[in-house]
Short mmCIF file of N, CA and C in Angstrom, two decimals:
data_model
loop_
_atom_site.label_atom_id
_atom_site.label_comp_id
_atom_site.label_asym_id
_atom_site.label_seq_id
_atom_site.Cartn_x
_atom_site.Cartn_y
_atom_site.Cartn_z
N MET A 712 117.24 85.38 83.45
CA MET A 712 116.06 84.54 83.50
C MET A 712 114.84 85.43 83.37
N ASP A 713 113.98 85.11 82.40
CA ASP A 713 112.78 85.92 82.25
C ASP A 713 111.71 85.52 83.27
N SER A 714 110.63 86.27 83.32
CA SER A 714 109.60 86.05 84.33
C SER A 714 108.97 84.67 84.24
N ALA A 715 108.72 84.19 83.04
CA ALA A 715 108.10 82.87 82.88
C ALA A 715 109.03 81.78 83.40
N GLU A 716 110.32 81.89 83.10
CA GLU A 716 111.29 80.90 83.61
C GLU A 716 111.38 80.96 85.13
N TYR A 717 111.39 82.17 85.66
CA TYR A 717 111.45 82.34 87.11
C TYR A 717 110.22 81.72 87.77
N GLU A 718 109.05 81.96 87.21
CA GLU A 718 107.82 81.39 87.76
C GLU A 718 107.87 79.86 87.72
N ARG A 719 108.42 79.28 86.65
CA ARG A 719 108.55 77.82 86.57
C ARG A 719 109.49 77.30 87.65
N LYS A 720 110.58 78.03 87.90
CA LYS A 720 111.52 77.62 88.95
C LYS A 720 110.82 77.64 90.31
N ILE A 721 110.13 78.71 90.61
CA ILE A 721 109.45 78.83 91.90
C ILE A 721 108.37 77.75 92.03
N ALA A 722 107.63 77.50 90.97
CA ALA A 722 106.60 76.47 91.02
C ALA A 722 107.19 75.11 91.36
N SER A 723 108.39 74.83 90.85
CA SER A 723 109.01 73.54 91.13
C SER A 723 109.43 73.43 92.59
N ARG A 724 109.59 74.54 93.28
CA ARG A 724 109.97 74.54 94.69
C ARG A 724 108.77 74.33 95.63
N PHE A 725 107.59 74.50 95.09
CA PHE A 725 106.37 74.37 95.90
C PHE A 725 106.30 73.03 96.62
N ALA A 726 106.61 71.96 95.93
CA ALA A 726 106.51 70.61 96.50
C ALA A 726 107.39 70.42 97.72
N ALA A 727 108.49 71.15 97.80
CA ALA A 727 109.37 71.03 98.97
C ALA A 727 108.65 71.48 100.24
N PHE A 728 107.72 72.39 100.10
CA PHE A 728 106.97 72.86 101.27
C PHE A 728 105.69 72.07 101.49
N ASP A 729 105.11 71.56 100.42
CA ASP A 729 103.88 70.78 100.55
C ASP A 729 104.25 69.37 100.98
N GLN A 730 104.67 69.24 102.24
CA GLN A 730 105.20 67.99 102.78
C GLN A 730 104.22 66.83 102.69
N ASP A 731 102.93 67.09 102.84
CA ASP A 731 101.96 65.99 102.82
C ASP A 731 101.34 65.78 101.43
N GLY A 732 101.74 66.60 100.46
CA GLY A 732 101.30 66.40 99.09
C GLY A 732 99.82 66.64 98.83
N ASN A 733 99.17 67.46 99.66
CA ASN A 733 97.74 67.69 99.49
C ASN A 733 97.41 68.86 98.55
N GLY A 734 98.43 69.46 97.95
CA GLY A 734 98.18 70.51 96.97
C GLY A 734 98.24 71.92 97.50
N TYR A 735 98.50 72.08 98.78
CA TYR A 735 98.68 73.41 99.35
C TYR A 735 99.64 73.32 100.53
N ILE A 736 100.17 74.47 100.89
CA ILE A 736 101.07 74.56 102.04
C ILE A 736 100.26 75.14 103.19
N ASP A 737 100.38 74.50 104.35
CA ASP A 737 99.69 75.02 105.52
C ASP A 737 100.54 74.76 106.77
N ARG A 738 100.03 75.17 107.90
CA ARG A 738 100.72 75.04 109.18
C ARG A 738 101.16 73.59 109.43
N GLU A 739 100.31 72.63 109.06
CA GLU A 739 100.62 71.23 109.30
C GLU A 739 101.86 70.77 108.54
N ASP A 740 102.11 71.35 107.37
CA ASP A 740 103.32 71.00 106.64
C ASP A 740 104.56 71.38 107.44
N PHE A 741 104.50 72.52 108.10
CA PHE A 741 105.64 72.98 108.89
C PHE A 741 105.78 72.18 110.18
N SER A 742 104.68 71.93 110.87
CA SER A 742 104.77 71.16 112.11
C SER A 742 105.13 69.71 111.81
N GLY A 743 104.67 69.18 110.69
CA GLY A 743 105.05 67.82 110.28
C GLY A 743 106.53 67.71 109.99
N ALA A 744 107.08 68.72 109.32
CA ALA A 744 108.51 68.73 109.04
C ALA A 744 109.29 68.79 110.35
N ALA A 745 108.82 69.60 111.30
CA ALA A 745 109.49 69.70 112.60
C ALA A 745 109.47 68.35 113.31
N ALA A 746 108.33 67.68 113.31
CA ALA A 746 108.22 66.37 113.97
C ALA A 746 109.16 65.35 113.34
N ALA A 747 109.24 65.35 112.01
CA ALA A 747 110.12 64.42 111.31
C ALA A 747 111.59 64.69 111.63
N LEU A 748 111.96 65.97 111.71
CA LEU A 748 113.35 66.31 112.06
C LEU A 748 113.68 65.90 113.49
N LEU A 749 112.75 66.11 114.40
CA LEU A 749 112.99 65.70 115.78
C LEU A 749 113.19 64.19 115.86
N ALA A 750 112.40 63.44 115.13
CA ALA A 750 112.54 61.98 115.13
C ALA A 750 113.88 61.56 114.53
N GLU A 751 114.28 62.21 113.44
CA GLU A 751 115.55 61.87 112.79
C GLU A 751 116.74 62.06 113.71
N PHE A 752 116.69 63.11 114.52
CA PHE A 752 117.83 63.43 115.38
C PHE A 752 117.57 63.04 116.84
N SER A 753 116.58 62.18 117.05
CA SER A 753 116.26 61.65 118.39
C SER A 753 116.17 62.76 119.43
N THR A 754 115.39 63.77 119.11
CA THR A 754 115.21 64.91 120.00
C THR A 754 113.73 64.98 120.39
N THR A 755 113.47 65.19 121.66
CA THR A 755 112.08 65.24 122.09
C THR A 755 111.45 66.60 121.83
N ALA A 756 110.16 66.60 121.63
CA ALA A 756 109.44 67.84 121.37
C ALA A 756 109.40 68.74 122.60
N ARG A 757 109.49 68.16 123.78
CA ARG A 757 109.37 68.94 125.02
C ARG A 757 110.67 69.60 125.47
N CYS A 758 111.80 69.18 124.92
CA CYS A 758 113.06 69.80 125.34
C CYS A 758 113.18 71.19 124.71
N ASP A 759 114.15 71.96 125.16
CA ASP A 759 114.32 73.32 124.65
C ASP A 759 114.52 73.35 123.13
N LYS A 760 115.34 72.43 122.62
CA LYS A 760 115.58 72.40 121.17
C LYS A 760 114.31 72.03 120.40
N GLY A 761 113.54 71.10 120.94
CA GLY A 761 112.28 70.71 120.31
C GLY A 761 111.28 71.85 120.29
N GLN A 762 111.17 72.55 121.41
CA GLN A 762 110.26 73.69 121.49
C GLN A 762 110.69 74.80 120.54
N ALA A 763 112.01 75.02 120.46
CA ALA A 763 112.52 76.05 119.54
C ALA A 763 112.22 75.68 118.09
N LEU A 764 112.30 74.39 117.77
CA LEU A 764 112.01 73.96 116.40
C LEU A 764 110.54 74.19 116.07
N TYR A 765 109.65 73.82 116.97
CA TYR A 765 108.22 74.06 116.72
C TYR A 765 107.91 75.56 116.65
N SER A 766 108.53 76.34 117.49
CA SER A 766 108.33 77.80 117.44
C SER A 766 108.85 78.37 116.13
N GLY A 767 110.02 77.88 115.71
CA GLY A 767 110.60 78.32 114.43
C GLY A 767 109.73 77.92 113.26
N ALA A 768 109.17 76.70 113.31
CA ALA A 768 108.28 76.24 112.24
C ALA A 768 107.04 77.13 112.16
N GLU A 769 106.50 77.48 113.31
CA GLU A 769 105.33 78.36 113.34
C GLU A 769 105.67 79.75 112.80
N ALA A 770 106.83 80.28 113.19
CA ALA A 770 107.24 81.60 112.69
C ALA A 770 107.45 81.56 111.18
N PHE A 771 108.02 80.48 110.68
CA PHE A 771 108.24 80.33 109.24
C PHE A 771 106.89 80.27 108.53
N TRP A 772 105.96 79.49 109.06
CA TRP A 772 104.64 79.41 108.47
C TRP A 772 103.98 80.79 108.45
N GLN A 773 104.03 81.50 109.57
CA GLN A 773 103.41 82.82 109.63
C GLN A 773 104.04 83.78 108.62
N GLY A 774 105.36 83.71 108.47
CA GLY A 774 106.04 84.56 107.49
C GLY A 774 105.62 84.23 106.07
N MET A 775 105.55 82.93 105.77
CA MET A 775 105.15 82.53 104.43
C MET A 775 103.69 82.92 104.17
N ALA A 776 102.83 82.68 105.14
CA ALA A 776 101.42 83.04 104.97
C ALA A 776 101.29 84.55 104.75
N GLY A 777 102.09 85.33 105.47
CA GLY A 777 102.05 86.78 105.32
C GLY A 777 102.47 87.23 103.94
N ILE A 778 103.36 86.50 103.32
CA ILE A 778 103.84 86.84 101.99
C ILE A 778 102.90 86.33 100.90
N ALA A 779 102.35 85.13 101.11
CA ALA A 779 101.69 84.46 99.99
C ALA A 779 100.20 84.15 100.15
N ASP A 780 99.67 84.06 101.36
CA ASP A 780 98.28 83.66 101.54
C ASP A 780 97.36 84.85 101.27
N VAL A 781 97.11 85.09 100.02
CA VAL A 781 96.36 86.27 99.58
C VAL A 781 94.92 86.27 100.08
N ASP A 782 94.26 85.11 100.06
CA ASP A 782 92.86 85.07 100.45
C ASP A 782 92.63 84.83 101.94
N GLY A 783 93.71 84.65 102.71
CA GLY A 783 93.59 84.53 104.16
C GLY A 783 92.96 83.25 104.65
N ASP A 784 92.98 82.17 103.84
CA ASP A 784 92.35 80.92 104.26
C ASP A 784 93.29 79.98 105.01
N GLN A 785 94.46 80.47 105.38
CA GLN A 785 95.46 79.69 106.11
C GLN A 785 96.00 78.52 105.29
N ARG A 786 95.99 78.69 103.98
CA ARG A 786 96.57 77.75 103.04
C ARG A 786 97.26 78.56 101.96
N VAL A 787 98.38 78.06 101.48
CA VAL A 787 99.06 78.70 100.37
C VAL A 787 98.99 77.73 99.19
N THR A 788 98.26 78.13 98.17
CA THR A 788 98.16 77.29 96.97
C THR A 788 99.43 77.46 96.14
N ARG A 789 99.56 76.61 95.17
CA ARG A 789 100.73 76.70 94.28
C ARG A 789 100.78 78.09 93.62
N GLN A 790 99.64 78.56 93.14
CA GLN A 790 99.61 79.87 92.48
C GLN A 790 99.93 81.00 93.46
N GLU A 791 99.41 80.93 94.67
CA GLU A 791 99.73 81.95 95.67
C GLU A 791 101.23 81.94 95.98
N PHE A 792 101.81 80.74 96.06
CA PHE A 792 103.24 80.61 96.32
C PHE A 792 104.05 81.28 95.21
N ILE A 793 103.69 81.00 93.97
CA ILE A 793 104.40 81.60 92.83
C ILE A 793 104.23 83.11 92.84
N THR A 794 103.00 83.57 92.97
CA THR A 794 102.72 85.00 92.95
C THR A 794 103.45 85.72 94.09
N GLY A 795 103.40 85.14 95.30
CA GLY A 795 104.07 85.74 96.44
C GLY A 795 105.57 85.86 96.22
N ALA A 796 106.16 84.82 95.67
CA ALA A 796 107.61 84.84 95.41
C ALA A 796 107.95 85.88 94.36
N VAL A 797 107.19 85.91 93.28
CA VAL A 797 107.48 86.83 92.19
C VAL A 797 107.30 88.28 92.63
N LYS A 798 106.20 88.57 93.34
CA LYS A 798 105.91 89.95 93.72
C LYS A 798 106.73 90.43 94.91
N ARG A 799 107.02 89.56 95.85
CA ARG A 799 107.60 90.03 97.11
C ARG A 799 109.03 89.58 97.38
N LEU A 800 109.51 88.56 96.65
CA LEU A 800 110.81 88.01 97.01
C LEU A 800 111.86 88.05 95.90
N ARG A 801 111.45 88.15 94.67
CA ARG A 801 112.41 88.05 93.58
C ARG A 801 113.55 89.04 93.72
N ASP A 802 113.25 90.25 94.08
CA ASP A 802 114.29 91.27 94.20
C ASP A 802 114.84 91.38 95.61
N ASN A 803 114.35 90.55 96.54
CA ASN A 803 114.83 90.59 97.92
C ASN A 803 114.83 89.17 98.51
N PRO A 804 115.71 88.29 98.00
CA PRO A 804 115.74 86.92 98.50
C PRO A 804 116.09 86.82 99.98
N GLN A 805 116.78 87.80 100.50
CA GLN A 805 117.12 87.76 101.92
C GLN A 805 115.89 87.86 102.81
N ARG A 806 114.82 88.44 102.29
CA ARG A 806 113.57 88.50 103.07
C ARG A 806 113.08 87.08 103.34
N PHE A 807 113.19 86.21 102.36
CA PHE A 807 112.78 84.83 102.54
C PHE A 807 113.68 84.14 103.57
N ALA A 808 114.97 84.39 103.48
CA ALA A 808 115.90 83.81 104.46
C ALA A 808 115.57 84.31 105.86
N GLU A 809 115.16 85.55 105.97
CA GLU A 809 114.85 86.10 107.29
C GLU A 809 113.59 85.47 107.89
N ILE A 810 112.57 85.19 107.07
CA ILE A 810 111.39 84.54 107.65
C ILE A 810 111.69 83.09 108.01
N ALA A 811 112.66 82.51 107.33
CA ALA A 811 113.05 81.12 107.61
C ALA A 811 114.05 81.02 108.76
N ARG A 812 114.71 82.12 109.10
CA ARG A 812 115.81 82.09 110.07
C ARG A 812 115.47 81.39 111.40
N PRO A 813 114.34 81.69 112.07
CA PRO A 813 114.08 81.01 113.35
C PRO A 813 114.00 79.49 113.19
N PHE A 814 113.38 79.05 112.12
CA PHE A 814 113.27 77.62 111.86
C PHE A 814 114.64 77.03 111.56
N LEU A 815 115.37 77.66 110.66
CA LEU A 815 116.69 77.14 110.28
C LEU A 815 117.65 77.17 111.47
N HIS A 816 117.57 78.20 112.28
CA HIS A 816 118.41 78.29 113.48
C HIS A 816 118.13 77.10 114.41
N ALA A 817 116.86 76.77 114.59
CA ALA A 817 116.49 75.64 115.44
C ALA A 817 116.91 74.31 114.81
N VAL A 818 116.79 74.20 113.48
CA VAL A 818 117.24 72.98 112.80
C VAL A 818 118.74 72.81 113.00
N ILE A 819 119.48 73.89 112.88
CA ILE A 819 120.93 73.83 113.08
C ILE A 819 121.25 73.36 114.49
N ALA A 820 120.55 73.87 115.47
CA ALA A 820 120.80 73.46 116.87
C ALA A 820 120.58 71.96 117.05
N ILE A 821 119.61 71.42 116.36
CA ILE A 821 119.33 69.98 116.46
C ILE A 821 120.34 69.16 115.66
N ALA A 822 120.69 69.63 114.47
CA ALA A 822 121.60 68.89 113.59
C ALA A 822 123.06 69.00 114.01
N ASP A 823 123.39 70.01 114.81
CA ASP A 823 124.76 70.17 115.31
C ASP A 823 124.93 69.27 116.53
N GLU A 824 125.25 68.03 116.27
CA GLU A 824 125.25 67.02 117.32
C GLU A 824 126.42 67.10 118.29
N ASP A 825 127.50 67.75 117.89
CA ASP A 825 128.65 67.81 118.79
C ASP A 825 129.04 69.22 119.21
N GLY A 826 128.23 70.20 118.83
CA GLY A 826 128.50 71.58 119.21
C GLY A 826 129.55 72.28 118.35
N GLY A 827 130.03 71.60 117.32
CA GLY A 827 131.07 72.18 116.47
C GLY A 827 130.56 72.72 115.15
N GLY A 828 129.26 72.68 114.95
CA GLY A 828 128.68 73.11 113.68
C GLY A 828 128.07 71.93 112.96
N VAL A 829 127.25 72.22 111.98
CA VAL A 829 126.57 71.18 111.22
C VAL A 829 127.54 70.58 110.21
N THR A 830 127.65 69.27 110.24
CA THR A 830 128.49 68.58 109.26
C THR A 830 127.69 68.38 107.97
N PRO A 831 128.38 68.20 106.86
CA PRO A 831 127.65 67.89 105.63
C PRO A 831 126.77 66.64 105.75
N SER A 832 127.22 65.63 106.50
CA SER A 832 126.38 64.43 106.65
C SER A 832 125.11 64.73 107.44
N ALA A 833 125.19 65.58 108.47
CA ALA A 833 123.99 65.97 109.21
C ALA A 833 123.07 66.81 108.33
N ALA A 834 123.65 67.70 107.54
CA ALA A 834 122.85 68.52 106.61
C ALA A 834 122.15 67.62 105.60
N GLU A 835 122.83 66.59 105.15
CA GLU A 835 122.22 65.64 104.21
C GLU A 835 121.02 64.95 104.86
N ARG A 836 121.15 64.57 106.11
CA ARG A 836 120.03 63.94 106.83
C ARG A 836 118.83 64.89 106.90
N VAL A 837 119.10 66.16 107.21
CA VAL A 837 118.02 67.15 107.27
C VAL A 837 117.34 67.26 105.92
N LEU A 838 118.13 67.37 104.88
CA LEU A 838 117.57 67.52 103.53
C LEU A 838 116.72 66.31 103.13
N ARG A 839 117.20 65.12 103.45
CA ARG A 839 116.42 63.91 103.12
C ARG A 839 115.10 63.89 103.88
N VAL A 840 115.12 64.27 105.16
CA VAL A 840 113.89 64.32 105.94
C VAL A 840 112.90 65.32 105.33
N LEU A 841 113.42 66.39 104.77
CA LEU A 841 112.56 67.42 104.18
C LEU A 841 112.16 67.10 102.74
N GLY A 842 112.52 65.90 102.26
CA GLY A 842 112.03 65.45 100.97
C GLY A 842 112.98 65.57 99.80
N VAL A 843 114.23 65.93 100.05
CA VAL A 843 115.18 66.02 98.95
C VAL A 843 115.67 64.60 98.63
N VAL A 844 115.74 64.27 97.35
CA VAL A 844 116.18 62.95 96.91
C VAL A 844 117.62 62.69 97.41
N PRO A 845 117.90 61.47 97.87
CA PRO A 845 119.21 61.18 98.48
C PRO A 845 120.44 61.66 97.70
N GLY A 846 120.55 61.40 96.43
CA GLY A 846 121.73 61.84 95.67
C GLY A 846 121.85 63.36 95.62
N VAL A 847 120.74 64.01 95.44
CA VAL A 847 120.73 65.48 95.41
C VAL A 847 121.06 66.02 96.80
N ALA A 848 120.52 65.38 97.84
CA ALA A 848 120.79 65.81 99.21
C ALA A 848 122.29 65.77 99.50
N THR A 849 122.96 64.75 99.02
CA THR A 849 124.42 64.62 99.22
C THR A 849 125.15 65.77 98.54
N GLN A 850 124.78 66.06 97.30
CA GLN A 850 125.44 67.13 96.55
C GLN A 850 125.19 68.50 97.19
N VAL A 851 123.95 68.75 97.58
CA VAL A 851 123.60 70.04 98.16
C VAL A 851 124.32 70.23 99.49
N ALA A 852 124.33 69.20 100.33
CA ALA A 852 124.99 69.29 101.63
C ALA A 852 126.47 69.59 101.46
N ALA A 853 127.11 68.95 100.51
CA ALA A 853 128.54 69.21 100.26
C ALA A 853 128.75 70.64 99.76
N ALA A 854 127.86 71.10 98.88
CA ALA A 854 127.98 72.45 98.34
C ALA A 854 127.75 73.52 99.39
N LEU A 855 126.94 73.23 100.41
CA LEU A 855 126.69 74.22 101.47
C LEU A 855 127.94 74.55 102.26
N ASP A 856 128.86 73.60 102.34
CA ASP A 856 130.13 73.84 103.04
C ASP A 856 131.06 74.61 102.12
N GLY A 857 130.72 75.88 101.92
CA GLY A 857 131.43 76.73 100.97
C GLY A 857 132.91 76.86 101.18
N ASP A 858 133.36 76.88 102.44
CA ASP A 858 134.80 77.04 102.69
C ASP A 858 135.51 75.70 102.86
N GLY A 859 134.77 74.59 102.76
CA GLY A 859 135.38 73.27 102.79
C GLY A 859 135.97 72.85 104.12
N ASP A 860 135.52 73.45 105.21
CA ASP A 860 136.11 73.13 106.52
C ASP A 860 135.40 71.97 107.23
N GLY A 861 134.41 71.36 106.56
CA GLY A 861 133.71 70.24 107.16
C GLY A 861 132.56 70.64 108.08
N ARG A 862 132.30 71.93 108.19
CA ARG A 862 131.19 72.44 109.00
C ARG A 862 130.45 73.49 108.19
N ILE A 863 129.15 73.51 108.37
CA ILE A 863 128.31 74.44 107.62
C ILE A 863 127.76 75.47 108.61
N THR A 864 128.01 76.73 108.33
CA THR A 864 127.57 77.80 109.22
C THR A 864 126.12 78.20 108.94
N GLU A 865 125.54 78.91 109.86
CA GLU A 865 124.18 79.40 109.68
C GLU A 865 124.10 80.32 108.47
N ASP A 866 125.09 81.17 108.29
CA ASP A 866 125.08 82.06 107.13
C ASP A 866 125.14 81.29 105.82
N GLU A 867 125.96 80.23 105.77
CA GLU A 867 126.03 79.41 104.56
C GLU A 867 124.67 78.75 104.28
N ILE A 868 124.02 78.31 105.33
CA ILE A 868 122.71 77.67 105.18
C ILE A 868 121.67 78.68 104.72
N LEU A 869 121.63 79.85 105.34
CA LEU A 869 120.65 80.87 104.95
C LEU A 869 120.85 81.32 103.50
N THR A 870 122.09 81.52 103.12
CA THR A 870 122.39 81.93 101.75
C THR A 870 121.98 80.86 100.75
N GLY A 871 122.33 79.62 101.05
CA GLY A 871 121.95 78.51 100.17
C GLY A 871 120.45 78.34 100.07
N PHE A 872 119.78 78.49 101.19
CA PHE A 872 118.33 78.35 101.25
C PHE A 872 117.65 79.42 100.39
N ALA A 873 118.03 80.66 100.60
CA ALA A 873 117.43 81.76 99.84
C ALA A 873 117.74 81.60 98.35
N SER A 874 118.95 81.21 98.05
CA SER A 874 119.34 81.04 96.65
C SER A 874 118.51 79.95 95.98
N TYR A 875 118.35 78.84 96.64
CA TYR A 875 117.60 77.74 96.05
C TYR A 875 116.14 78.11 95.82
N PHE A 876 115.53 78.76 96.77
CA PHE A 876 114.10 79.00 96.68
C PHE A 876 113.71 80.24 95.89
N VAL A 877 114.45 81.32 95.97
CA VAL A 877 113.93 82.54 95.35
C VAL A 877 114.89 83.32 94.47
N THR A 878 116.15 82.96 94.41
CA THR A 878 117.08 83.72 93.58
C THR A 878 117.05 83.21 92.14
N PRO A 879 116.88 84.10 91.19
CA PRO A 879 116.92 83.67 89.79
C PRO A 879 118.28 83.07 89.47
N GLU A 880 118.28 81.99 88.72
CA GLU A 880 119.54 81.38 88.30
C GLU A 880 120.12 82.20 87.17
N PRO A 881 121.46 82.29 87.11
CA PRO A 881 122.06 83.09 86.04
C PRO A 881 121.82 82.49 84.68
#
């Protein structure tokens, strides 16, 4: 994949983070996503899992802002998102997974309703809440269960997440 194709791929991922559709990514997009996930899984914001999710969302926002918010205005524009991904993540997709880890870890704790791991159906619910179209959410959730055991591990989620957002497609 050449640079122009890679930039187009990254640009298409911008909308997944711009939860409110205002044209930039900011702290509110992350806290809004956390609130929506808590509502979906009937979890209160004040419980340990709720607090961990909000803390993870804040850490994710801070990591993204550190990578992409070039002008320091606490907003990441589409162009800043593309530039940040191309300059700082293309050759190190695991860096993106690492800044997302606290958030994803907290999401997993909420979505793992029986303590046995995240099921594909719970992963599908998470994806739909985060704006993935229902049919695509079903396919992605099934694909995340790489070993087919009916449970999705944190490593499978981190790998899938990094791959979707910053790894060039073959």
